[in-house]
């Protein structure tokens, strides 16, 4: 990952103009966003998930400014996502970085974020976060411990990293209505850095056979729905790479009897929004993009506004007619977002279109990427 640290503001007009220039040439007007109806089926629940929380130096500085210079307040940054997140029965984020302590905070290349991020995630309405990423061992075992301790204090559950072997062997279970939801999380690598000495279980590394084994164990432990978060893919690539596609086919094909072992796959890491797709009857989000990040510079060394664009996925699950059958997704939605690096705020693009055609262009570019693998034909709609 390449970023320009220590720069607080990127002109929003430049970001939006670049986003508009990237939109697809589409002669048809975009469909209006679909409303988010309540889960009408008795026992149904809604799950929302969002992309990488990646506090660069400029983001940390903004949080200090929002706190009035005393501490760090990340709540205003996330306020734009709260109406979507807080209304869900279950909300999951991706906490890409580990936390520092006592003012020892840093952005790229070795991230140590203020632990106040955890309180902001809770205040926004998140119930849990995946924590397995390429930055999970940026500060060794201490960084993992501080991160999970802070999330625990904030009441936010976590999956993907662990302080003890017993914790690593226990699936994270969350309640959504009457459903038990298992949240599993894995990362493709840790930037070449070794796992903490004597702690090979500290970070869940992505391996197809292991994911399937863990999903089956979670099901046996009582999970009605199994959700898998994967930190994977090629940075700055809108389309999923071959490894993502192959893993998706294998994971969604895994079954025990007539029931799939995995019910939803949520991807992070690429820094840009990627497609949603229904594969073997299971919804997959290849990449949600960065929900919070500083000004981003891509692999060619150019400022890239796509690094501040993302989506929230929203899925409504309905219970089966008979015990032991699959909970089915009856509605699938995406909500396009932008992180305004100038203001330091998450923007729901469908609620900000009155600000001009440039925002509409960014919204449409995100929409076109999300729908690029035929998800609209399988019922995916754009939500508010």
Coordinates of C-alpha atoms in Angstrom, one line a residue:
X1 CA 0.0 0.0 0.0
X2 CA 1.3 3.4 -0.9
X3 CA 0.0 6.6 0.7
X4 CA 0.9 10.2 1.2
X5 CA 1.0 10.7 4.9
X6 CA 0.9 13.9 7.0
X7 CA -1.4 15.7 4.6
X8 CA -4.7 16.7 6.1
X9 CA -6.7 17.8 3.1
X10 CA -7.3 16.9 -0.4
X11 CA -9.5 19.3 -2.4
X12 CA -12.9 17.6 -2.6
X13 CA -13.5 19.2 -6.0
X14 CA -10.4 17.4 -7.4
X15 CA -11.6 14.1 -6.0
X16 CA -15.1 14.4 -7.3
X17 CA -14.0 15.5 -10.7
X18 CA -11.7 12.5 -11.0
X19 CA -14.5 10.3 -9.9
X20 CA -16.9 11.7 -12.5
X21 CA -14.3 11.3 -15.2
X22 CA -14.1 7.6 -14.4
X23 CA -17.9 6.9 -14.7
X24 CA -19.0 4.5 -17.3
X25 CA -20.5 5.8 -20.6
X26 CA -24.1 4.8 -20.0
X27 CA -26.9 6.3 -22.1
X28 CA -29.5 5.1 -19.6
X29 CA -30.1 7.2 -16.5
X30 CA -29.2 5.5 -13.2
X31 CA -32.0 3.8 -11.4
X32 CA -33.1 5.7 -8.3
X33 CA -31.8 4.2 -5.0
X34 CA -34.1 1.6 -3.5
X35 CA -35.4 2.3 0.0
X36 CA -34.4 0.1 2.9
X37 CA -37.6 -1.6 4.0
X38 CA -37.9 -3.3 7.3
X39 CA -37.4 -7.1 7.4
X40 CA -41.1 -8.0 7.0
X41 CA -40.7 -11.8 7.2
X42 CA -41.1 -12.9 10.8
X43 CA -37.7 -13.8 12.2
X44 CA -35.7 -12.1 9.4
X45 CA -32.8 -9.9 10.1
X46 CA -30.6 -7.3 8.3
X47 CA -26.8 -7.5 8.2
X48 CA -24.7 -4.6 7.0
X49 CA -21.0 -4.6 6.4
X50 CA -18.5 -1.9 5.4
X51 CA -14.9 -1.6 4.3
X52 CA -11.5 -0.9 5.7
X53 CA -11.0 1.6 8.5
X54 CA -7.4 2.7 7.8
X55 CA -6.4 5.8 9.9
X56 CA -3.4 7.4 8.1
X57 CA -1.6 10.3 9.8
X58 CA -4.0 12.8 8.3
X59 CA -7.0 10.9 9.7
X60 CA -5.4 10.8 13.1
X61 CA -4.7 14.5 13.0
X62 CA -8.3 15.1 12.0
X63 CA -9.6 13.1 14.9
X64 CA -7.4 15.1 17.3
X65 CA -8.9 18.3 15.8
X66 CA -12.4 17.0 16.2
X67 CA -11.6 16.3 19.9
X68 CA -10.6 19.9 20.4
X69 CA -6.9 19.0 20.8
X70 CA -7.5 16.8 23.8
X71 CA -7.6 13.1 22.8
X72 CA -9.1 11.8 19.6
X73 CA -12.7 11.7 18.4
X74 CA -13.5 9.6 15.4
X75 CA -17.2 9.7 15.8
X76 CA -17.8 12.7 13.6
X77 CA -16.0 11.0 10.7
X78 CA -18.4 8.0 10.9
X79 CA -21.6 10.0 11.5
X80 CA -22.5 9.8 7.9
X81 CA -22.7 6.0 8.0
X82 CA -24.6 5.8 11.3
X83 CA -28.1 6.0 9.8
X84 CA -27.4 2.9 7.8
X85 CA -25.3 1.0 10.3
X86 CA -27.4 1.7 13.4
X87 CA -30.6 0.5 11.8
X88 CA -29.3 -3.0 11.0
X89 CA -29.9 -5.9 13.3
X90 CA -26.2 -6.8 12.9
X91 CA -23.4 -4.5 11.7
X92 CA -19.8 -5.5 10.9
X93 CA -16.8 -3.4 10.1
X94 CA -13.2 -4.1 9.1
X95 CA -10.6 -2.7 11.5
X96 CA -7.5 -2.9 9.4
X97 CA -5.0 -1.5 11.8
X98 CA -3.8 -2.2 15.3
X99 CA -3.9 0.2 18.1
X100 CA -1.1 2.1 19.9
X101 CA -1.0 3.5 23.4
X102 CA 0.0 6.7 25.3
X103 CA 0.2 8.9 22.2
X104 CA 2.4 6.5 20.2
X105 CA 0.3 6.6 17.1
X106 CA 1.3 6.4 13.4
X107 CA 0.0 5.8 9.9
X108 CA 1.7 4.2 7.0
X109 CA 3.8 2.0 6.8
X110 CA 3.5 0.7 10.3
X111 CA 0.0 1.6 11.6
X112 CA -0.7 2.2 15.3
X113 CA -4.1 3.9 15.7
X114 CA -5.5 5.6 18.7
X115 CA -7.8 3.2 20.6
X116 CA -10.5 5.8 20.5
X117 CA -11.4 4.4 17.1
X118 CA -13.1 1.5 18.9
X119 CA -15.5 3.8 20.8
X120 CA -16.4 5.5 17.6
X121 CA -17.2 2.2 15.9
X122 CA -19.5 1.3 18.8
X123 CA -21.2 4.7 18.7
X124 CA -21.8 4.3 15.0
X125 CA -23.6 1.1 15.7
X126 CA -21.1 -1.6 14.8
X127 CA -21.5 -4.9 16.7
X128 CA -18.3 -6.5 15.5
X129 CA -15.3 -6.1 13.2
X130 CA -12.9 -8.3 11.3
X131 CA -9.3 -7.7 12.4
X132 CA -7.3 -10.0 10.2
X133 CA -5.3 -7.9 7.7
X134 CA -1.9 -7.3 6.2
X135 CA -1.3 -4.9 9.0
X136 CA -2.3 -7.2 11.9
X137 CA 1.3 -7.6 13.1
X138 CA 2.5 -4.0 12.5
X139 CA 3.2 -3.8 16.3
X140 CA 3.6 -7.5 17.1
X141 CA 1.6 -9.3 19.8
X142 CA 1.3 -6.1 21.8
X143 CA -0.6 -4.4 19.0
X144 CA -3.0 -7.3 18.7
X145 CA -3.6 -7.3 22.4
X146 CA -4.2 -3.6 22.7
X147 CA -6.6 -3.7 19.7
X148 CA -8.7 -6.5 21.0
X149 CA -8.7 -5.1 24.6
X150 CA -10.0 -1.7 23.3
X151 CA -12.7 -3.4 21.2
X152 CA -13.7 -5.4 24.2
X153 CA -14.0 -2.3 26.3
X154 CA -16.1 -0.6 23.7
X155 CA -18.4 -3.6 23.4
X156 CA -17.4 -4.4 19.8
X157 CA -16.9 -8.1 19.0
X158 CA -14.0 -9.2 16.8
X159 CA -12.8 -12.0 14.6
X160 CA -9.5 -12.8 12.8
X161 CA -6.8 -12.1 15.4
X162 CA -6.4 -13.5 18.9
X163 CA -4.6 -13.0 22.2
X164 CA -4.6 -16.6 23.2
X165 CA -4.8 -20.0 21.5
X166 CA -8.2 -20.7 23.1
X167 CA -9.5 -17.4 21.7
X168 CA -8.2 -18.3 18.3
X169 CA -10.0 -21.7 18.4
X170 CA -13.4 -20.2 19.3
X171 CA -15.6 -18.8 16.6
X172 CA -17.1 -15.4 17.2
X173 CA -20.9 -15.7 17.6
X174 CA -23.2 -12.8 17.4
X175 CA -27.0 -12.6 17.9
X176 CA -29.2 -11.1 15.1
X177 CA -32.8 -11.5 16.0
X178 CA -33.4 -15.2 16.6
X179 CA -30.3 -16.2 14.5
X180 CA -26.9 -17.1 15.7
X181 CA -24.4 -15.6 13.3
X182 CA -20.8 -16.9 13.2
X183 CA -18.2 -14.3 12.0
X184 CA -14.9 -15.7 10.7
X185 CA -12.1 -13.6 9.3
X186 CA -8.8 -14.3 7.5
X187 CA -6.0 -12.4 5.7
X188 CA -4.0 -13.5 2.7
X189 CA -0.7 -12.3 4.2
X190 CA 0.9 -9.9 6.8
X191 CA 3.1 -7.9 4.4
X192 CA 5.8 -10.5 4.8
X193 CA 6.2 -9.9 8.5
X194 CA 6.3 -13.0 10.7
X195 CA 3.6 -13.8 13.2
X196 CA 4.6 -13.2 16.9
X197 CA 7.1 -15.8 18.2
X198 CA 5.3 -18.8 19.6
X199 CA 1.9 -17.6 18.5
X200 CA 1.1 -19.0 15.1
X201 CA -2.6 -18.7 16.0
X202 CA -2.4 -14.9 16.5
X203 CA -3.6 -14.1 13.0
X204 CA -6.0 -16.2 10.9
X205 CA -4.3 -16.7 7.5
X206 CA -6.3 -17.5 4.5
X207 CA -6.4 -21.1 3.4
X208 CA -9.4 -22.6 1.6
X209 CA -9.4 -25.9 3.5
X210 CA -9.1 -24.2 6.8
X211 CA -11.9 -21.7 6.1
X212 CA -14.3 -24.6 5.2
X213 CA -13.2 -26.5 8.3
X214 CA -13.8 -23.5 10.5
X215 CA -17.2 -22.8 8.9
X216 CA -18.3 -26.4 9.5
X217 CA -17.2 -26.2 13.1
X218 CA -19.1 -23.0 13.6
X219 CA -22.2 -24.6 12.2
X220 CA -21.8 -27.5 14.6
X221 CA -21.4 -25.1 17.4
X222 CA -24.9 -23.7 16.6
X223 CA -24.4 -21.0 13.9
X224 CA -27.5 -20.5 11.8
X225 CA -25.6 -18.2 9.4
X226 CA -21.8 -18.2 8.7
X227 CA -20.2 -15.0 7.5
X228 CA -16.6 -15.0 6.3
X229 CA -14.5 -11.8 6.0
X230 CA -11.5 -12.1 3.7
X231 CA -8.7 -9.6 3.4
X232 CA -7.5 -10.5 -0.1
X233 CA -7.2 -9.4 -3.7
X234 CA -4.9 -7.0 -5.7
X235 CA -4.7 -3.4 -4.6
X236 CA -6.1 -0.8 -6.9
X237 CA -7.7 -3.4 -9.2
X238 CA -11.5 -2.8 -9.7
X239 CA -12.0 -6.4 -10.9
X240 CA -11.4 -9.4 -8.6
X241 CA -8.2 -11.2 -9.4
X242 CA -7.9 -14.8 -10.4
X243 CA -7.2 -15.9 -6.8
X244 CA -10.3 -14.2 -5.5
X245 CA -12.4 -15.8 -8.2
X246 CA -11.0 -19.3 -7.7
X247 CA -11.3 -19.1 -3.9
X248 CA -14.8 -17.8 -4.2
X249 CA -15.8 -20.8 -6.4
X250 CA -14.3 -23.2 -3.9
X251 CA -15.7 -21.7 -0.8
X252 CA -19.2 -21.2 -2.1
X253 CA -19.3 -24.8 -3.4
X254 CA -18.4 -26.3 0.0
X255 CA -21.5 -28.1 1.4
X256 CA -22.5 -30.3 4.2
X257 CA -25.4 -32.4 2.9
X258 CA -27.7 -30.0 1.0
X259 CA -26.6 -27.0 3.0
X260 CA -23.8 -24.6 2.0
X261 CA -21.1 -24.2 4.6
X262 CA -20.8 -20.4 4.1
X263 CA -23.7 -18.0 3.7
X264 CA -21.9 -14.7 2.9
X265 CA -18.4 -13.6 1.9
X266 CA -17.2 -10.0 2.6
X267 CA -14.0 -8.8 1.0
X268 CA -11.5 -6.0 1.9
X269 CA -8.0 -4.9 1.2
X270 CA -8.0 -3.6 -2.5
X271 CA -8.6 0.0 -1.5
X272 CA -11.2 0.4 -4.2
X273 CA -14.8 -0.9 -4.5
X274 CA -15.1 -4.2 -6.3
X275 CA -18.0 -6.1 -7.6
X276 CA -20.7 -8.0 -5.8
X277 CA -21.7 -11.4 -7.3
X278 CA -23.9 -14.3 -6.5
X279 CA -21.7 -17.5 -6.8
X280 CA -23.2 -20.9 -6.3
X281 CA -26.2 -19.3 -4.7
X282 CA -24.1 -17.3 -2.2
X283 CA -23.5 -13.6 -2.2
X284 CA -19.9 -12.4 -2.4
X285 CA -18.6 -8.9 -2.0
X286 CA -15.1 -9.0 -3.6
X287 CA -14.1 -5.7 -2.1
X288 CA -15.9 -3.0 -0.2
X289 CA -13.2 -0.3 -0.5
X290 CA -11.8 2.0 2.2
X291 CA -14.4 3.5 4.5
X292 CA -11.9 5.7 6.2
X293 CA -8.4 6.5 4.8
X294 CA -6.2 9.5 4.1
X295 CA -5.4 10.7 0.7
X296 CA -4.4 7.7 -1.3
X297 CA -1.7 7.2 -3.9
X298 CA -1.9 4.2 -6.1
X299 CA 0.7 1.7 -7.4
X300 CA 1.8 4.1 -10.1
X301 CA 2.4 6.9 -7.6
X302 CA -0.6 9.0 -8.6
X303 CA -3.3 10.4 -6.3
X304 CA -6.2 8.1 -6.8
X305 CA -9.7 9.2 -5.5
X306 CA -11.0 5.6 -5.8
X307 CA -9.1 4.9 -2.6
X308 CA -11.7 7.0 -0.7
X309 CA -14.7 5.4 -2.3
X310 CA -16.5 2.4 -0.8
X311 CA -19.8 0.6 -0.3
X312 CA -21.8 -0.7 2.6
X313 CA -23.4 -4.1 1.8
X314 CA -26.8 -4.8 3.3
X315 CA -28.4 -8.2 3.3
X316 CA -31.7 -9.4 4.6
X317 CA -31.7 -13.0 5.8
X318 CA -35.0 -14.9 6.3
X319 CA -35.3 -18.1 8.3
X320 CA -35.9 -21.4 6.6
X321 CA -39.2 -23.2 6.5
X322 CA -37.7 -26.2 8.2
X323 CA -35.1 -26.5 10.9
X324 CA -31.6 -27.3 9.5
X325 CA -32.1 -25.7 6.2
X326 CA -30.4 -22.5 5.0
X327 CA -31.3 -19.0 6.0
X328 CA -31.8 -17.3 2.6
X329 CA -30.9 -13.8 1.5
X330 CA -34.2 -12.3 0.4
X331 CA -32.9 -8.8 -0.3
X332 CA -29.4 -7.7 -1.3
X333 CA -28.4 -4.0 -1.4
X334 CA -25.3 -1.8 -1.6
X335 CA -24.9 1.8 -0.4
X336 CA -22.2 3.9 -2.2
X337 CA -20.0 6.0 0.1
X338 CA -17.2 8.5 -0.2
X339 CA -14.7 9.6 2.5
X340 CA -14.3 13.4 2.1
X341 CA -10.6 13.8 3.0
X342 CA -11.0 17.5 3.1
X343 CA -13.8 17.5 5.7
X344 CA -12.8 14.2 7.3
X345 CA -16.3 12.8 6.9
X346 CA -17.9 9.7 5.5
X347 CA -20.5 10.7 2.9
X348 CA -23.5 8.6 1.9
X349 CA -23.5 9.4 -1.8
X350 CA -27.2 8.7 -2.2
X351 CA -28.0 11.3 0.5
X352 CA -25.7 14.0 -0.9
X353 CA -26.6 14.2 -4.6
X354 CA -28.0 17.6 -4.2
X355 CA -24.4 18.8 -3.8
X356 CA -23.8 18.5 -7.5
X357 CA -23.3 16.4 -10.6
X358 CA -19.7 15.5 -9.5
X359 CA -21.0 13.5 -6.6
X360 CA -23.5 11.8 -8.9
X361 CA -20.6 10.9 -11.2
X362 CA -18.7 9.2 -8.3
X363 CA -21.9 7.4 -7.2
X364 CA -22.4 6.1 -10.7
X365 CA -18.8 4.9 -11.0
X366 CA -19.1 2.9 -7.8
X367 CA -22.5 1.6 -9.0
X368 CA -21.0 0.4 -12.3
X369 CA -18.2 -1.4 -10.6
X370 CA -20.4 -3.1 -8.1
X371 CA -22.8 -4.3 -10.8
X372 CA -20.0 -5.3 -13.3
X373 CA -20.4 -9.0 -12.8
X374 CA -24.1 -9.3 -13.3
X375 CA -25.3 -8.8 -9.7
X376 CA -28.3 -6.7 -10.8
X377 CA -29.7 -9.8 -12.6
X378 CA -29.6 -11.7 -9.3
X379 CA -31.5 -8.9 -7.5
X380 CA -28.9 -6.6 -6.1
X381 CA -30.2 -3.0 -5.8
X382 CA -28.8 0.3 -4.7
X383 CA -30.1 1.3 -1.3
X384 CA -30.1 4.6 0.6

